[in-house]
Coordinates of C-alpha atoms and ligand atoms in Angstrom, one line a residue:
M19 CA -84.1 82.7 -22.8
S20 CA -84.1 85.6 -25.1
R21 CA -82.5 89.0 -24.4
V22 CA -83.6 92.2 -26.1
Y23 CA -81.5 95.1 -27.2
N24 CA -82.0 97.5 -24.3
F25 CA -81.5 101.2 -25.2
S26 CA -82.4 102.4 -21.7
A27 CA -80.6 105.5 -20.5
G28 CA -80.2 104.0 -17.0
P29 CA -80.2 101.6 -15.3
A30 CA -78.9 100.2 -18.6
V31 CA -77.5 97.3 -20.5
L32 CA -74.6 95.4 -18.9
P33 CA -72.1 93.1 -20.6
E34 CA -73.6 89.7 -21.0
S35 CA -70.3 88.0 -20.0
V36 CA -70.3 89.9 -16.7
L37 CA -73.9 88.9 -16.0
R38 CA -73.0 85.2 -16.7
E39 CA -70.0 85.4 -14.3
C40 CA -72.2 86.9 -11.6
A41 CA -74.7 84.1 -12.2
D42 CA -72.0 81.5 -11.9
E43 CA -70.7 82.9 -8.7
M44 CA -74.1 83.7 -7.2
L45 CA -74.5 80.8 -4.8
D46 CA -70.9 80.2 -4.0
Y47 CA -68.4 82.9 -4.5
R48 CA -65.0 81.3 -5.2
G49 CA -65.5 78.4 -2.8
C50 CA -66.5 80.5 0.2
G51 CA -70.0 79.0 0.3
M52 CA -71.9 82.2 0.1
S53 CA -72.7 84.9 -2.4
V54 CA -71.1 88.4 -2.4
M55 CA -74.5 89.8 -1.1
E56 CA -74.2 87.6 2.0
M57 CA -70.6 88.2 3.1
S58 CA -69.3 90.7 5.6
H59 CA -68.0 93.9 4.1
R60 CA -65.2 93.6 6.7
S61 CA -64.2 90.1 5.4
K62 CA -60.9 89.4 3.6
M63 CA -62.9 88.2 0.6
F64 CA -64.7 91.5 0.2
Q65 CA -61.6 93.6 0.9
Q66 CA -60.0 91.8 -2.0
I67 CA -63.0 92.6 -4.2
I68 CA -62.9 96.3 -3.5
D69 CA -59.1 96.6 -3.6
E70 CA -59.0 95.0 -7.0
A71 CA -61.9 97.1 -8.3
E72 CA -60.1 100.3 -7.2
A73 CA -56.7 99.1 -8.7
D74 CA -58.4 98.2 -12.0
L75 CA -60.2 101.5 -12.2
R76 CA -56.9 103.4 -11.5
T77 CA -55.3 101.5 -14.4
L78 CA -58.2 102.1 -16.7
M79 CA -58.5 105.8 -16.1
G80 CA -54.8 106.4 -15.4
I81 CA -55.8 108.0 -12.1
P82 CA -52.8 109.9 -10.6
D83 CA -51.6 108.9 -7.1
N84 CA -52.8 112.2 -5.5
Y85 CA -56.4 111.4 -6.3
R86 CA -58.7 109.3 -4.1
V87 CA -61.3 106.9 -5.4
L88 CA -64.5 106.8 -3.3
F89 CA -67.3 104.2 -3.8
L90 CA -70.3 106.0 -2.3
Q91 CA -74.0 105.6 -1.9
G92 CA -76.8 108.0 -2.7
G93 CA -76.2 108.1 -6.4
A94 CA -75.1 111.1 -8.3
H95 CA -77.7 113.1 -6.5
Q96 CA -75.9 112.8 -3.2
Q97 CA -72.8 114.2 -4.8
F98 CA -74.9 117.2 -6.0
S99 CA -75.0 118.0 -2.2
A100 CA -71.6 116.6 -1.2
I101 CA -69.7 118.7 -3.7
P102 CA -70.6 122.1 -2.4
L103 CA -70.7 120.9 1.2
N104 CA -67.1 119.6 1.0
L105 CA -65.5 122.1 -1.3
S106 CA -66.8 125.1 0.6
K107 CA -65.1 123.8 3.8
L108 CA -61.6 123.9 2.5
P109 CA -59.2 126.4 4.0
G110 CA -59.5 129.6 2.0
A111 CA -62.8 128.7 0.4
H112 CA -65.3 131.4 -0.3
G113 CA -68.5 129.4 -0.4
K114 CA -69.0 130.4 -4.0
A115 CA -69.3 128.3 -7.2
D116 CA -70.1 128.8 -10.9
Y117 CA -72.2 126.3 -12.8
I118 CA -72.5 125.8 -16.6
V119 CA -76.1 124.6 -17.2
T120 CA -76.4 122.3 -20.2
G121 CA -79.4 120.2 -19.1
M122 CA -81.5 118.9 -16.3
W123 CA -78.7 117.3 -14.3
A124 CA -76.6 120.4 -14.2
K125 CA -79.7 122.4 -13.3
K126 CA -80.5 120.1 -10.4
A127 CA -76.9 120.2 -9.2
L128 CA -77.0 124.0 -9.3
A129 CA -80.3 124.1 -7.4
E130 CA -78.9 121.8 -4.7
A131 CA -75.7 123.8 -4.4
K132 CA -77.8 126.9 -3.8
R133 CA -79.1 125.4 -0.6
F134 CA -75.6 125.7 0.9
I135 CA -73.5 128.2 -0.9
D136 CA -73.6 131.2 -3.3
A137 CA -73.9 129.2 -6.6
E138 CA -74.6 130.8 -9.9
A139 CA -75.1 129.8 -13.6
I140 CA -72.4 131.5 -15.7
A141 CA -73.6 129.9 -19.0
S142 CA -76.6 128.0 -20.2
S143 CA -78.0 126.4 -23.3
A144 CA -81.6 126.4 -22.0
D145 CA -82.6 128.9 -24.7
E146 CA -82.5 126.1 -27.3
T147 CA -83.8 123.2 -25.2
F148 CA -80.2 122.3 -24.3
S149 CA -79.4 121.1 -27.8
Y150 CA -75.9 122.5 -27.8
I151 CA -72.9 123.2 -25.5
P152 CA -72.2 126.9 -25.0
D153 CA -68.9 128.5 -25.9
C154 CA -66.9 128.1 -22.7
S155 CA -63.6 129.7 -23.8
D156 CA -64.1 133.0 -21.9
L157 CA -66.8 132.8 -19.3
P158 CA -67.4 135.2 -16.5
V159 CA -65.9 132.9 -13.9
R160 CA -65.9 134.8 -10.6
E161 CA -62.6 135.7 -9.1
D162 CA -63.5 134.0 -5.8
A163 CA -65.4 131.0 -7.1
D164 CA -64.2 127.8 -5.4
Y165 CA -65.0 125.7 -8.4
V166 CA -66.6 125.5 -11.9
Y167 CA -69.1 122.8 -12.4
I168 CA -70.2 120.9 -15.5
C169 CA -72.2 117.9 -16.5
E170 CA -70.0 116.6 -19.2
N171 CA -72.4 114.3 -21.1
N172 CA -76.0 115.3 -21.0
T173 CA -78.0 112.1 -20.8
I174 CA -81.4 113.5 -21.7
Y175 CA -80.4 116.0 -24.4
G176 CA -77.6 114.0 -26.0
T177 CA -74.8 116.6 -25.9
V178 CA -71.2 116.2 -24.8
Y179 CA -68.3 118.6 -24.2
H180 CA -65.7 117.9 -26.8
E181 CA -63.5 120.5 -25.1
L182 CA -63.3 121.2 -21.4
P183 CA -64.3 124.8 -20.3
N184 CA -61.6 127.4 -19.6
T185 CA -62.1 127.6 -15.8
K186 CA -59.6 130.4 -15.5
G187 CA -57.6 128.5 -13.0
K188 CA -60.5 127.3 -10.9
V189 CA -61.0 123.7 -9.9
L190 CA -63.1 121.8 -12.4
V191 CA -65.9 119.5 -11.1
S192 CA -67.5 117.2 -13.7
D193 CA -70.5 114.8 -13.6
V194 CA -69.6 112.1 -16.1
S195 CA -72.4 109.6 -15.1
S196 CA -73.5 108.8 -18.6
M197 CA -70.0 108.7 -20.2
F198 CA -68.1 107.1 -17.4
L199 CA -65.4 104.8 -18.9
S200 CA -66.7 105.4 -22.5
Q201 CA -63.5 107.2 -23.4
P202 CA -60.3 108.3 -21.7
H203 CA -60.3 111.3 -19.4
D204 CA -57.2 113.2 -18.4
V205 CA -58.0 113.0 -14.7
A206 CA -55.4 115.6 -13.8
K207 CA -57.5 118.3 -15.5
Y208 CA -60.2 117.8 -12.9
G209 CA -60.5 118.4 -9.2
V210 CA -63.5 116.1 -8.9
I211 CA -64.7 113.7 -11.6
Y212 CA -67.7 111.6 -10.6
G213 CA -70.8 109.8 -11.6
G214 CA -73.5 107.3 -10.8
V215 CA -72.5 104.0 -12.2
Q216 CA -75.9 102.8 -13.4
K217 CA -75.6 104.3 -16.9
N218 CA -72.4 102.9 -18.3
V219 CA -70.6 101.0 -15.6
G220 CA -72.7 98.8 -13.3
P221 CA -76.0 98.3 -11.4
A222 CA -77.7 101.1 -9.6
G223 CA -76.6 101.9 -6.1
I224 CA -73.2 103.6 -6.1
A225 CA -71.6 106.7 -7.3
I226 CA -67.8 106.8 -7.9
T227 CA -66.1 110.0 -6.9
V228 CA -62.5 110.5 -8.0
V229 CA -61.2 113.5 -6.0
R230 CA -57.9 115.2 -5.7
E231 CA -56.5 114.5 -2.2
D232 CA -56.2 118.2 -1.2
L233 CA -59.9 118.8 -2.1
I234 CA -61.0 116.5 0.7
P235 CA -61.5 118.6 3.8
E236 CA -59.5 117.5 6.9
G237 CA -61.1 116.6 10.2
D238 CA -64.8 116.3 11.1
L239 CA -67.0 119.0 9.6
A240 CA -69.3 119.8 12.5
D241 CA -72.2 121.1 10.4
V242 CA -72.1 118.6 7.5
P243 CA -74.0 115.3 7.8
I244 CA -71.4 112.5 8.2
M245 CA -72.6 110.6 5.2
M246 CA -72.0 113.7 3.0
Q247 CA -68.4 114.1 4.1
W248 CA -65.7 112.7 1.9
R249 CA -63.0 112.5 4.5
P250 CA -64.4 109.7 6.7
Q251 CA -65.0 107.6 3.5
A252 CA -61.5 108.3 2.2
D253 CA -59.9 107.4 5.5
A254 CA -62.0 104.2 5.7
G255 CA -61.3 103.1 2.1
S256 CA -65.1 103.6 1.3
L257 CA -66.0 101.3 4.2
Y258 CA -67.0 103.9 6.7
N259 CA -70.4 102.2 6.8
T260 CA -71.7 99.1 5.0
P261 CA -71.3 99.8 1.3
N262 CA -73.2 98.5 -1.6
C263 CA -71.0 95.4 -1.8
W264 CA -72.9 93.9 -4.8
A265 CA -72.6 97.0 -7.0
I266 CA -68.9 97.3 -6.2
Y267 CA -68.4 93.7 -7.1
V268 CA -70.2 94.0 -10.5
C269 CA -68.4 97.3 -11.3
G270 CA -65.2 95.4 -10.7
K271 CA -66.1 92.8 -13.2
V272 CA -67.0 95.5 -15.8
F273 CA -63.6 97.2 -15.2
K274 CA -61.9 93.8 -16.0
W275 CA -64.1 93.5 -19.1
L276 CA -63.0 96.9 -20.3
L277 CA -59.3 96.2 -19.6
A278 CA -59.6 93.0 -21.6
Q279 CA -60.8 95.0 -24.6
G280 CA -57.5 96.9 -24.4
G281 CA -58.5 99.9 -22.3
L282 CA -60.4 103.1 -22.9
E283 CA -58.8 104.2 -26.2
E284 CA -60.0 101.0 -27.7
V285 CA -63.4 101.3 -26.0
K286 CA -63.7 104.8 -27.4
A287 CA -62.9 103.6 -30.9
R288 CA -65.7 101.1 -30.7
N289 CA -68.1 103.7 -29.3
V290 CA -67.2 106.1 -32.2
A291 CA -67.9 103.4 -34.7
K292 CA -71.3 102.5 -33.1
A293 CA -72.4 106.1 -32.9
K294 CA -71.4 106.8 -36.5
L295 CA -73.7 104.1 -37.8
L296 CA -76.6 105.9 -36.2
Y297 CA -75.6 109.5 -36.8
D298 CA -74.8 108.7 -40.5
F299 CA -78.2 107.3 -40.9
L300 CA -79.9 110.3 -39.2
D301 CA -78.0 112.7 -41.5
E302 CA -79.2 110.9 -44.6
S303 CA -82.8 110.1 -43.5
A304 CA -85.7 112.2 -44.8
L305 CA -87.9 111.0 -41.9
F306 CA -85.7 111.0 -38.8
K307 CA -83.8 114.0 -37.5
G308 CA -81.2 114.2 -34.7
T309 CA -82.0 117.0 -32.2
V310 CA -78.5 118.0 -31.3
R311 CA -76.1 120.5 -33.0
P312 CA -73.8 118.1 -34.9
Q313 CA -70.5 119.2 -33.3
D314 CA -71.9 118.6 -29.8
R315 CA -73.2 115.1 -30.3
S316 CA -72.8 112.5 -27.6
L317 CA -71.4 109.1 -28.3
M318 CA -73.6 107.6 -25.6
N319 CA -77.1 109.1 -25.9
V320 CA -78.7 109.8 -29.3
P321 CA -82.0 111.6 -29.3
F322 CA -84.0 111.8 -32.5
V323 CA -87.5 112.7 -33.7
T324 CA -89.7 112.4 -36.8
G325 CA -91.4 115.7 -36.1
D326 CA -94.8 114.0 -35.7
P327 CA -95.6 112.9 -32.1
D328 CA -98.1 110.2 -33.4
L329 CA -95.4 108.8 -35.7
D330 CA -92.9 108.8 -32.9
A331 CA -95.3 106.8 -30.7
E332 CA -95.9 104.4 -33.5
F333 CA -92.1 104.0 -33.9
V334 CA -91.6 103.3 -30.2
K335 CA -94.4 100.7 -30.2
G336 CA -93.1 99.0 -33.3
S337 CA -89.5 98.9 -32.2
Q338 CA -90.5 97.3 -28.9
A339 CA -92.3 94.6 -30.8
A340 CA -89.1 94.1 -32.7
G341 CA -87.0 93.5 -29.6
L342 CA -85.6 97.0 -29.4
E343 CA -86.5 98.2 -25.9
N344 CA -86.6 101.6 -24.1
L345 CA -86.3 103.9 -27.2
K346 CA -88.9 106.4 -25.9
G347 CA -87.3 109.8 -25.5
H348 CA -87.3 111.8 -22.2
R349 CA -90.6 113.7 -21.7
S350 CA -88.8 117.0 -21.9
V351 CA -87.5 116.4 -25.5
G352 CA -90.1 113.9 -26.8
G353 CA -89.4 111.6 -29.7
M354 CA -86.9 108.9 -29.2
R355 CA -83.5 108.4 -27.5
A356 CA -81.1 105.5 -28.1
S357 CA -78.6 105.1 -25.3
I358 CA -75.7 103.1 -26.8
Y359 CA -73.4 102.6 -23.8
N360 CA -70.3 100.4 -23.8
A361 CA -72.2 97.2 -23.3
M362 CA -74.5 97.8 -26.3
P363 CA -73.1 95.5 -29.0
V364 CA -72.7 96.9 -32.5
E365 CA -75.3 94.4 -33.6
G366 CA -77.8 96.2 -31.5
V367 CA -77.1 99.5 -33.3
E368 CA -77.2 97.8 -36.6
A369 CA -80.6 96.3 -35.7
L370 CA -81.9 99.7 -34.7
V371 CA -80.7 101.3 -38.0
A372 CA -82.2 98.5 -40.0
F373 CA -85.5 99.0 -38.2
M374 CA -85.4 102.7 -38.8
K375 CA -84.8 102.2 -42.5
D376 CA -87.6 99.8 -42.8
F377 CA -89.9 102.2 -40.9
E378 CA -89.0 105.0 -43.1
A379 CA -89.6 103.0 -46.3
K380 CA -93.1 102.2 -45.0
H381 CA -94.0 105.8 -44.2
Ligands
PLP407 C1 -78.8 109.8 -14.3 C2 -77.9 110.9 -14.0 C3 -77.9 111.6 -12.8 C4 -78.7 111.1 -11.6 O1 -78.2 109.9 -11.1 P1 -78.7 109.3 -9.7 O2 -77.7 108.2 -9.5 O3 -80.0 108.7 -10.0 O4 -78.7 110.3 -8.7 C5 -77.0 112.6 -12.6 N1 -76.2 113.1 -13.6 C6 -76.3 112.5 -14.9 C7 -75.4 113.0 -16.0 C8 -77.1 111.4 -15.1 O5 -77.2 110.8 -16.3

């Protein structure tokens, strides 16, 4: 068996120790004679898995008691719809929301919100191919907006908010899909903090939505599809219908893996060190250039180019042959992108930098 260094943006690399544990428990989960994929989601065994996963996530993120944790299906995309559909049904809501557009995912979330409510972009970095985070200290947030929406780490363009926007007292909603559990978040600063797990946390198939209790509308919302409503899932402990048991189980193992490292401060320190290896090299290289304004650089997704599409293609081909997989950049940026999530070992980043140095010396 040989494993590659997988720089995919998502689904992405998972911790090898977690995969091994899953393999060990595949045929017989802790003596029950079946795999997690075969057991009832109403069983005691599975209830313990989901309870432990939630408890560990609460510990990791320091989630306050007045927030609910929902394990949901439909990925981040379903939350693009669920967010306006739920938040516009709260007592006193105006059916208005302001979006900060820093990339494709924020743009898609805005387009989806526009189906249901009066949603507007109040800032954007589209003018420079989303290579920066706009100044969000004094935005024209509407007086009657129900919430302000951001995509906190922009997976495709490689930017991150180092400071949260001034929402002028409005509820902040943040998509953290590609930075989930890569660093601490002060959950109390958010109304909703959510993401698909397949970037940094687990296998594809669930989104985790952490939402303040008072932002979950009460009762059945007559004109909202039941699977878009947060209340039934909150009341049923994310077991309103059959959940993605397998993904919840694997995420639970990743939570334990992160806790064993010492929690998110320690995880962040490791991520800073890994990203620094790559950014330091990009800053000194005469051939490779980072595409993002330095102060807005992501710790997780690192896009870079040579400036010559043919050379970029040669690099991607050569790196693959050297066991460095999935370095091709998103088609909207071109060039290369290295996603260096929690589970990417520092040795993987070192191997990438060594390959880049060697490539540069030969060109
Ligand atoms: C990948 C990604 C999405 C889309 O996730 P799905 O689970 O495929 O819907 C949304 N937001 C961000 C920031 C992403 O990286």
